[in-house]
JSON list of C-alpha atoms in Angstrom, two decimals:
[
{"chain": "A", "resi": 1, "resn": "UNK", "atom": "CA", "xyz": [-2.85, -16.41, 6.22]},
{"chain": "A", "resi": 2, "resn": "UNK", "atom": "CA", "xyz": [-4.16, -19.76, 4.65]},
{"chain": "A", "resi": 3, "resn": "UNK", "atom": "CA", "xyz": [-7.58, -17.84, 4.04]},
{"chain": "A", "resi": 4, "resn": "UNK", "atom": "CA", "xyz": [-5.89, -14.60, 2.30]},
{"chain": "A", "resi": 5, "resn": "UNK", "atom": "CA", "xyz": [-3.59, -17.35, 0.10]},
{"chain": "A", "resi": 6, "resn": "UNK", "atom": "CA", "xyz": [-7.31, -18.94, -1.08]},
{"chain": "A", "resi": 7, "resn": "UNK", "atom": "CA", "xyz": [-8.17, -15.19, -1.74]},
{"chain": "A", "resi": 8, "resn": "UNK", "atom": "CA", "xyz": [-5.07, -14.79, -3.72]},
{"chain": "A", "resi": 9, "resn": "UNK", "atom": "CA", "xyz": [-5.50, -17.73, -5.83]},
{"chain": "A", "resi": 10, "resn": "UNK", "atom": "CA", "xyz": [-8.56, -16.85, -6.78]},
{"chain": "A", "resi": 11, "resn": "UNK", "atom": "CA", "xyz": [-7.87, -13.46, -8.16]},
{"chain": "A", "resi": 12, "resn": "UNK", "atom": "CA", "xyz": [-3.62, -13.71, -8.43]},
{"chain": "A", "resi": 13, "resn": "UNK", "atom": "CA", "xyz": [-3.04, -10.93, -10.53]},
{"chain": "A", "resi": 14, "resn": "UNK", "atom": "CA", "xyz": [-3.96, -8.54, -7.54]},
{"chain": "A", "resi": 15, "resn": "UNK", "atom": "CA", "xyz": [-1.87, -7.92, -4.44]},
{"chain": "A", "resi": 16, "resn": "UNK", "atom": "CA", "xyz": [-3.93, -9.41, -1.11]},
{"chain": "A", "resi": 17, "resn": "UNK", "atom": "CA", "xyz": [-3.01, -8.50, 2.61]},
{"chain": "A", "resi": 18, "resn": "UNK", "atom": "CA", "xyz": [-4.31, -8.80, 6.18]},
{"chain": "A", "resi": 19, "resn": "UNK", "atom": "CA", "xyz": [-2.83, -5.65, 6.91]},
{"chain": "A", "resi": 20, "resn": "UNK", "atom": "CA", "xyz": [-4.07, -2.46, 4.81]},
{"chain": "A", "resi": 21, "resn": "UNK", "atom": "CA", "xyz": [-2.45, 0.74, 5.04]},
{"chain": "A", "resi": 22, "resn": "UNK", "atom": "CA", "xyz": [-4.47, 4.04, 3.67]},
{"chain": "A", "resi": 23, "resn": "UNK", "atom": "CA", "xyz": [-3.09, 7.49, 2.50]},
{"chain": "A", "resi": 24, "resn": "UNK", "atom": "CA", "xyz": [-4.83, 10.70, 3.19]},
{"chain": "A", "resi": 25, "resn": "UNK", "atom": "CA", "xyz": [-5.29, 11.90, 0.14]},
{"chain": "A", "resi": 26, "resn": "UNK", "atom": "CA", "xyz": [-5.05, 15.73, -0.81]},
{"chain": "A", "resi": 27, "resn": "UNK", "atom": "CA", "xyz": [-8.24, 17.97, -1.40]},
{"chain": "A", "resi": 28, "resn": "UNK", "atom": "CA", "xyz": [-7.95, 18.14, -5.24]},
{"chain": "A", "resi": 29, "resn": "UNK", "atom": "CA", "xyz": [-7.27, 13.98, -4.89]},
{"chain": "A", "resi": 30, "resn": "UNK", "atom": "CA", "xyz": [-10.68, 14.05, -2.55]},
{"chain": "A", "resi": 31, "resn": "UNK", "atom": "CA", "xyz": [-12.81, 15.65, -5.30]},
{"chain": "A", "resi": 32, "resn": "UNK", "atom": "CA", "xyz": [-11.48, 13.28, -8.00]},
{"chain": "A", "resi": 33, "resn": "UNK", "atom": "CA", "xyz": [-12.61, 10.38, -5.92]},
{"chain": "A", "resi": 34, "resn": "UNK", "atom": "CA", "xyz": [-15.39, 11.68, -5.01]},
{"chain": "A", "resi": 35, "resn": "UNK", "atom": "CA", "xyz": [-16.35, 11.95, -8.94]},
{"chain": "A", "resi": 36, "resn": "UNK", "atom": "CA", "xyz": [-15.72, 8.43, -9.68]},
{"chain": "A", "resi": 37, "resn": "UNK", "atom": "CA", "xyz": [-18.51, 5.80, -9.66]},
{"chain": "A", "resi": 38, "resn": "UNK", "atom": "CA", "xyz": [-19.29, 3.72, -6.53]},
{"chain": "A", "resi": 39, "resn": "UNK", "atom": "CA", "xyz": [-16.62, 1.15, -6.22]},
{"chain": "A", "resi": 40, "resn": "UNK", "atom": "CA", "xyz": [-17.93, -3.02, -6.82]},
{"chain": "A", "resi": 41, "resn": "UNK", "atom": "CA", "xyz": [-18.07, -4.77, -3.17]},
{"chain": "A", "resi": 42, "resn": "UNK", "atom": "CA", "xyz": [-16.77, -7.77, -4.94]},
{"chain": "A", "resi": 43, "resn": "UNK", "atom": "CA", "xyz": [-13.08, -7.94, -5.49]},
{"chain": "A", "resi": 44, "resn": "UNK", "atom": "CA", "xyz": [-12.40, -11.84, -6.23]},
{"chain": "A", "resi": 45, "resn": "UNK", "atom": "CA", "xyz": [-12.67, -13.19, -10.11]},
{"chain": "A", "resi": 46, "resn": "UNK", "atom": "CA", "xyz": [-12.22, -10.77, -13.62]},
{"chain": "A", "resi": 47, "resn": "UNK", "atom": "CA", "xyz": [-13.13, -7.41, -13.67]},
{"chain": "A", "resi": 48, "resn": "UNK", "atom": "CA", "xyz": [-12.58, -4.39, -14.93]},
{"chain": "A", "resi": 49, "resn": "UNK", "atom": "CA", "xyz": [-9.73, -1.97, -13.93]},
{"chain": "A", "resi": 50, "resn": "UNK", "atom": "CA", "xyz": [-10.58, 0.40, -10.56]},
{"chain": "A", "resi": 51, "resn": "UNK", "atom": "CA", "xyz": [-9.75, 3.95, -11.23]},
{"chain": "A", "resi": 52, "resn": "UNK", "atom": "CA", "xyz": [-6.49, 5.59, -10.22]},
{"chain": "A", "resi": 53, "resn": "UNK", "atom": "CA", "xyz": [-6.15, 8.92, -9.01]},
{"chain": "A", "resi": 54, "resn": "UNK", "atom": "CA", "xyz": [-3.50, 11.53, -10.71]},
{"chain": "A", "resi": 55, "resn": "UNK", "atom": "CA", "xyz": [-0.64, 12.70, -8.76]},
{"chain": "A", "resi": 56, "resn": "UNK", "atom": "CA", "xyz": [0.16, 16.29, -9.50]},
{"chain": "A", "resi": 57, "resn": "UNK", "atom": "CA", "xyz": [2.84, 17.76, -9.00]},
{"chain": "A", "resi": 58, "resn": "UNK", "atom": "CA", "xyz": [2.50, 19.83, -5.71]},
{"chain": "A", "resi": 59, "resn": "UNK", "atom": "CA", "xyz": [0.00, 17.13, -4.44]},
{"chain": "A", "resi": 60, "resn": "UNK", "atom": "CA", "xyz": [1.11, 15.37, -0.99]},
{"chain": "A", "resi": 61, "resn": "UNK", "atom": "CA", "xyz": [-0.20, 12.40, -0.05]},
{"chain": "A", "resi": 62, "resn": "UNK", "atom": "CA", "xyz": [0.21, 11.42, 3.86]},
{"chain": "A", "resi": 63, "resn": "UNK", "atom": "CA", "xyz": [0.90, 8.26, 5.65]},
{"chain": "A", "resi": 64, "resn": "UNK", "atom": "CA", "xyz": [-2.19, 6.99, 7.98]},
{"chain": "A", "resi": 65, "resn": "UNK", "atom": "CA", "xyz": [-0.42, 4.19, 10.10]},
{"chain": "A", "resi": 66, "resn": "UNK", "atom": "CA", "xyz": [-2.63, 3.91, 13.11]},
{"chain": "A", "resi": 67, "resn": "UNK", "atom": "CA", "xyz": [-5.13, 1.89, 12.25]},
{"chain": "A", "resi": 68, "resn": "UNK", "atom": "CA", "xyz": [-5.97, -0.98, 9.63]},
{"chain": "A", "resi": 69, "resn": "UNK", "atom": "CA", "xyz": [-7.48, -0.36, 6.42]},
{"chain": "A", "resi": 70, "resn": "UNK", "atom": "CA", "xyz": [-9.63, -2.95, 5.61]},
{"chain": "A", "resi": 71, "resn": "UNK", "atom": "CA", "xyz": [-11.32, -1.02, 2.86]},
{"chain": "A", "resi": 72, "resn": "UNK", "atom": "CA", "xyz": [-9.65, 2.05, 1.31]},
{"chain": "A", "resi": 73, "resn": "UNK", "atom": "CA", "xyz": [-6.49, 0.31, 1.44]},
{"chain": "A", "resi": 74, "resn": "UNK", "atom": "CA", "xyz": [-4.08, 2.31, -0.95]},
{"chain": "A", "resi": 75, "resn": "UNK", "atom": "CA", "xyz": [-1.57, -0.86, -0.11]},
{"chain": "A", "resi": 76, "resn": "UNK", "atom": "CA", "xyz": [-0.77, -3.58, 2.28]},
{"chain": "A", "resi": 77, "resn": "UNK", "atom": "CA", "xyz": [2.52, -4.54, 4.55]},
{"chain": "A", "resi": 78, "resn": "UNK", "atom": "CA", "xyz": [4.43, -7.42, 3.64]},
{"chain": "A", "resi": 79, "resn": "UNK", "atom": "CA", "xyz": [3.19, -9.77, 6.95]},
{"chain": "A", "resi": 80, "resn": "UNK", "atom": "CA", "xyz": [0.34, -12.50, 5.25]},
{"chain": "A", "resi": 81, "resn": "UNK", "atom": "CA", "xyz": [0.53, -10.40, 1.69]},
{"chain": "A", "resi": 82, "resn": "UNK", "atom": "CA", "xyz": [0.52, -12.40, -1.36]},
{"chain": "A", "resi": 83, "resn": "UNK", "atom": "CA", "xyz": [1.55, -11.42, -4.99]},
{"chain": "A", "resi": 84, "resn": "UNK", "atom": "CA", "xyz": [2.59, -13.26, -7.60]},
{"chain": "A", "resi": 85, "resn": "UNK", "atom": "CA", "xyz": [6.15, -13.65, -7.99]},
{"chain": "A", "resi": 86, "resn": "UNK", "atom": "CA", "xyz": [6.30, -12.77, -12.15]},
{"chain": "A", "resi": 87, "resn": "UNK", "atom": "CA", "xyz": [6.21, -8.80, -10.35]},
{"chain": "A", "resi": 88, "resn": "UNK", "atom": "CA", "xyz": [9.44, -9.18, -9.52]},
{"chain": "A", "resi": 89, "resn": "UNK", "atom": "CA", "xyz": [10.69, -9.83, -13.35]},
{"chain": "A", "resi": 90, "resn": "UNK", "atom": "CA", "xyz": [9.45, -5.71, -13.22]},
{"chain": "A", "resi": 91, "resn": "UNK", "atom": "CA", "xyz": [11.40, -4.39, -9.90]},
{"chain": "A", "resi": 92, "resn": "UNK", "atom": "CA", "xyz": [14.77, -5.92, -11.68]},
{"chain": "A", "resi": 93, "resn": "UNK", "atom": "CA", "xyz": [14.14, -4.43, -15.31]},
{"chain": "A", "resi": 94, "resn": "UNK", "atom": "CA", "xyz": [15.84, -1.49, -16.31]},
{"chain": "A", "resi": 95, "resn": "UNK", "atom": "CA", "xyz": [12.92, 0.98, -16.29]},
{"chain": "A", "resi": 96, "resn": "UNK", "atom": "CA", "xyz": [13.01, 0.40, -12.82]},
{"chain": "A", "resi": 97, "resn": "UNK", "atom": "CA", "xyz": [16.27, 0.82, -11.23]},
{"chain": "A", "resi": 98, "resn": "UNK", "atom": "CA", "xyz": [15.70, 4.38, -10.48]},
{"chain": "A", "resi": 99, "resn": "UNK", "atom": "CA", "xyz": [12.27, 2.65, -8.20]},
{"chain": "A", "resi": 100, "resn": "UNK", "atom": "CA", "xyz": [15.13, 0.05, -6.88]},
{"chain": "A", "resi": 101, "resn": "UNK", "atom": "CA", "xyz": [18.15, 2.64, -6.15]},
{"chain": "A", "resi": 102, "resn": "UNK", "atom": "CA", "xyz": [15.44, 4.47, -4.33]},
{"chain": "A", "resi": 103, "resn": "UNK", "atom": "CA", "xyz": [14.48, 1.60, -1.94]},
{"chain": "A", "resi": 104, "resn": "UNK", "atom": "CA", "xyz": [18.05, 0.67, -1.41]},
{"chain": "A", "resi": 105, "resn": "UNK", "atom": "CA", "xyz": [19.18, 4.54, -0.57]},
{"chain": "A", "resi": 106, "resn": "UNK", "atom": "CA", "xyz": [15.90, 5.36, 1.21]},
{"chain": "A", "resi": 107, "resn": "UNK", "atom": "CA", "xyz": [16.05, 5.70, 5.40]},
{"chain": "A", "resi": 108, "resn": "UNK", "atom": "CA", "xyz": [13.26, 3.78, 5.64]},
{"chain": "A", "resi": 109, "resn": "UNK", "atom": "CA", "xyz": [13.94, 0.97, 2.85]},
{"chain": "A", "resi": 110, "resn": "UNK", "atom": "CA", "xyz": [10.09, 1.05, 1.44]},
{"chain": "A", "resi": 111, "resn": "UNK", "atom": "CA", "xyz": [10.12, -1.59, -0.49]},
{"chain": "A", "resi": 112, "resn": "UNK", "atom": "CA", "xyz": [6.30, -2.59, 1.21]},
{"chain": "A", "resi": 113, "resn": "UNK", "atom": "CA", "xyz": [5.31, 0.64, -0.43]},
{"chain": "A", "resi": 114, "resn": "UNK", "atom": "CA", "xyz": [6.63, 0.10, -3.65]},
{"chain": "A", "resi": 115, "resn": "UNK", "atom": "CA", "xyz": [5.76, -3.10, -4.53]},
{"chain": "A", "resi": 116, "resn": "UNK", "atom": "CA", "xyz": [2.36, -2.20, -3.52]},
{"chain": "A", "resi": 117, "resn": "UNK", "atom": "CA", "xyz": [2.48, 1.03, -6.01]},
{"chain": "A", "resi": 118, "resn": "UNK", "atom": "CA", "xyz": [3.89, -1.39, -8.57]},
{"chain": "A", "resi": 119, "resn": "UNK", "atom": "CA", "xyz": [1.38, -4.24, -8.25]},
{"chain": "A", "resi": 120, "resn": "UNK", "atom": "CA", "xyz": [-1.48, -1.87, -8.70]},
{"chain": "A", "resi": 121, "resn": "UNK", "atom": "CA", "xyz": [-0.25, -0.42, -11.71]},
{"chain": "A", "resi": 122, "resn": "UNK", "atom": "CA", "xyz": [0.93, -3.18, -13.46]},
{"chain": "A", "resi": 123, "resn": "UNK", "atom": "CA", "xyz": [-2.51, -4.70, -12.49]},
{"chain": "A", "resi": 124, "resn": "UNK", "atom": "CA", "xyz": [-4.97, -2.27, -12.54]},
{"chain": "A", "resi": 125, "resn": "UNK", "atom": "CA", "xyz": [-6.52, -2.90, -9.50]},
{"chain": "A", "resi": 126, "resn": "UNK", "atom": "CA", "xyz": [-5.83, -1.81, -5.73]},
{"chain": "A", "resi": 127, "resn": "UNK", "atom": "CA", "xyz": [-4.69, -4.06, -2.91]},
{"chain": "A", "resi": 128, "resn": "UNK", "atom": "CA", "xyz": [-7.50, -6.54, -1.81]},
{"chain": "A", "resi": 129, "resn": "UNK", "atom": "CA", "xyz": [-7.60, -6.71, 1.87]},
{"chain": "A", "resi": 130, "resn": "UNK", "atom": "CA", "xyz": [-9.11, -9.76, 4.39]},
{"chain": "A", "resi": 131, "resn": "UNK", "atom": "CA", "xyz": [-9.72, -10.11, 7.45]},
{"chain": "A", "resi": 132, "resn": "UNK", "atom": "CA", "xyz": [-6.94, -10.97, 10.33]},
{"chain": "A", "resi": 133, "resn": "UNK", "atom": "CA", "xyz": [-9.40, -11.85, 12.90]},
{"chain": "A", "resi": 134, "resn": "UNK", "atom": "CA", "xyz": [-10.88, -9.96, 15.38]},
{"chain": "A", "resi": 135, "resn": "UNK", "atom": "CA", "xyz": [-10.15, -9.59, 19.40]},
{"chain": "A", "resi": 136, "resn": "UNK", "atom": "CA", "xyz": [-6.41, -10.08, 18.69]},
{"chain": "A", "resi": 137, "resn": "UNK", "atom": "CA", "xyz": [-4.39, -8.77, 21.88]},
{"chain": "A", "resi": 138, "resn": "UNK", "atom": "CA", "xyz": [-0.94, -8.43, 23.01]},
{"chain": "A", "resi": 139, "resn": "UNK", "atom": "CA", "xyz": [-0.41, -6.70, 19.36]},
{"chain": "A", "resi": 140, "resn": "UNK", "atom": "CA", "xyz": [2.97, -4.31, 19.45]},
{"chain": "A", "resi": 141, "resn": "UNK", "atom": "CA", "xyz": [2.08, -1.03, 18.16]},
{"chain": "A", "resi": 142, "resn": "UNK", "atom": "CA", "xyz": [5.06, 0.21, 16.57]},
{"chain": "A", "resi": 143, "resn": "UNK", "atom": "CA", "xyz": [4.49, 3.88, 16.97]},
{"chain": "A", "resi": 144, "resn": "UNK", "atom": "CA", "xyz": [3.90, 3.24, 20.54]},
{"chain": "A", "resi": 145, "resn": "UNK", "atom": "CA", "xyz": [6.84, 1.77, 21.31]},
{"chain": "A", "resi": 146, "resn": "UNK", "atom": "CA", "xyz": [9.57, 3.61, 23.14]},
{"chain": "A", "resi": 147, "resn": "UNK", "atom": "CA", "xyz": [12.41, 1.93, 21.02]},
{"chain": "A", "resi": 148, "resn": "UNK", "atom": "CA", "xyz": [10.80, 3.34, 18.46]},
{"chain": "A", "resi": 149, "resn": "UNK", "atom": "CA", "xyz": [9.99, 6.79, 19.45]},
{"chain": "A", "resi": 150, "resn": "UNK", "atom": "CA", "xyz": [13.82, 7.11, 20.38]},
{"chain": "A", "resi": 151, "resn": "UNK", "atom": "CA", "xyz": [14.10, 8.65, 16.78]},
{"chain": "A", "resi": 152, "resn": "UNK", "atom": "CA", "xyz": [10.55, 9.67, 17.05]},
{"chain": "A", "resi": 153, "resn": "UNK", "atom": "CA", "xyz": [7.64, 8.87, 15.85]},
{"chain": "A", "resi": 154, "resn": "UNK", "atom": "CA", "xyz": [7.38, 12.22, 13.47]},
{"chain": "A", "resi": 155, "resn": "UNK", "atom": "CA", "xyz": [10.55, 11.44, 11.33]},
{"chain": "A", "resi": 156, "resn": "UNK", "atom": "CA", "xyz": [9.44, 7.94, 10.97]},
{"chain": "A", "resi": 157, "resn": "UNK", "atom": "CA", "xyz": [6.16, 8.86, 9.56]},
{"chain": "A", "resi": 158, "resn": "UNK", "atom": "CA", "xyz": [7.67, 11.55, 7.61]},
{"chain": "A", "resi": 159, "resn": "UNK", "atom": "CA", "xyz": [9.80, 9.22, 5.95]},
{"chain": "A", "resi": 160, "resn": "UNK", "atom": "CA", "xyz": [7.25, 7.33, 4.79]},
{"chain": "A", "resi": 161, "resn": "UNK", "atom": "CA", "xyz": [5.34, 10.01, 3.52]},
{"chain": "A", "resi": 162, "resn": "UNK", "atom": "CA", "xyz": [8.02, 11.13, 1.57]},
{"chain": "A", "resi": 163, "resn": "UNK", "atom": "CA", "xyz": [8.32, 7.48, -0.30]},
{"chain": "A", "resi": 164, "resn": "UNK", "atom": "CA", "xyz": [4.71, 7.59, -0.35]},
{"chain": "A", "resi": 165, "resn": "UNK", "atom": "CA", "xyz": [4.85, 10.84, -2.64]},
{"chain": "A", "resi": 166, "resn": "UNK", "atom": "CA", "xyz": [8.39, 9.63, -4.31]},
{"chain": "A", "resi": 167, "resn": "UNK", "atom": "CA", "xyz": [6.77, 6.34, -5.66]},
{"chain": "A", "resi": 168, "resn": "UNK", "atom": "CA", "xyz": [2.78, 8.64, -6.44]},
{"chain": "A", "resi": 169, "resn": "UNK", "atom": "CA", "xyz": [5.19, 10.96, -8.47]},
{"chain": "A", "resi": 170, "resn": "UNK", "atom": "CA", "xyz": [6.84, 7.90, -9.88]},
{"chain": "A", "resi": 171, "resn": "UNK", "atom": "CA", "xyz": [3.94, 6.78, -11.22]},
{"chain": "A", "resi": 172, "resn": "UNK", "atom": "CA", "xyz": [1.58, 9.31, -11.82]},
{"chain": "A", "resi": 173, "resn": "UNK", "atom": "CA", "xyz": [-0.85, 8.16, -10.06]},
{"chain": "A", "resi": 174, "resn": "UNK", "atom": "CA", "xyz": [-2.08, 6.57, -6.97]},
{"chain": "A", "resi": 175, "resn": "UNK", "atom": "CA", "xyz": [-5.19, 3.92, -6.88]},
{"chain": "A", "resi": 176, "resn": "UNK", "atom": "CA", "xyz": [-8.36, 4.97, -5.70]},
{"chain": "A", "resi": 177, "resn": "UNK", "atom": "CA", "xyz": [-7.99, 2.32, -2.60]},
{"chain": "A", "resi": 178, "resn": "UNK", "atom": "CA", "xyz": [-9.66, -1.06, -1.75]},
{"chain": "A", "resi": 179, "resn": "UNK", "atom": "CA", "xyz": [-12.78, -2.41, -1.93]},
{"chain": "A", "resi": 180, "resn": "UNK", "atom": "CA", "xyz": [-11.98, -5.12, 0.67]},
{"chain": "A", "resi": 181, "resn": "UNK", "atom": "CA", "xyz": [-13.09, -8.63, 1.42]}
]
């Protein structure tokens, strides 16, 4: 964590996690990336805005939760994240209560995915991801644990993906994903 804080502080307008998640973006989503020029490796210091992707309506945007994004990363989980705390002056204004009555009403309470969505708007730029370390074992993966697959690991998933789309449609947009470390 102390090495993602350094990140952070670095480039604090930006939301910066070990632990990138990526969305599988839609066909007509696919095509608009694929137009936009290469992203920078280089994340850390001022630049200019990455590009965002449109969210249309009838464009679905799923939930890819079994591995780590290190680059791509369309947001991170809360665990070693850092963003600066003036976001939260946002999630408590009045544009945004319908963003906070969804979070609180939600099944899955996504305010991980929210804050993410909201970062990189207000910002401009995509979650930055580093590393965690590598070799880690005795990890618990959630979606293969039997407590957790007692409501099953579809409806889960689905319930994220339907907060993913909520907060895309929200917004109007999604960002194009990380550029990493």
């Amino acid at each position: 964590a102390e090495q993602g804080f350094l990140l952070w502080r670095r480039a604090s307008s930006r939301q910066v996690g070990a632990y990138g998640r990526h969305f599988v973006l839609d066909s007509r989503q696919l095509a608009a990336r694929a137009r936009l020029p290469p992203p920078r490796a280089a994340w850390v210091g001022a630049e200019a805005p990455e590009a965002f992707l449109p969210f249309c309506e009838g464009d679905k945007l799923r939930y890819h939760f079994k591995s780590w994004a290190d680059f791509s990363a369309h947001m991170v989980l809360p665990s070693n994240s850092f963003l600066h705390s003036g976001y939260f002056c946002y999630v408590f204004s009045e544009p945004f209560a319908p963003f906070r009555e969804f979070v609180d009403t939600h099944a899955v309470h996504p305010d991980d995915i929210g804050m993410s969505f909201l970062v990189s708007h207000m910002s401009g730029l995509p979650p930055a991801t580093y590393p965690r370390g590598f070799g880690r074992k005795g990890r618990r993966l959630l979606f293969k644990d039997p407590q957790f697959r007692q409501e099953g690991n579809h409806t889960w998933v689905a319930r994220r993906e339907d907060a993913i789309n909520w907060f895309a449609a929200f917004f109007g947009s999604v960002n194009a994903g990380s550029t990493g470390w």
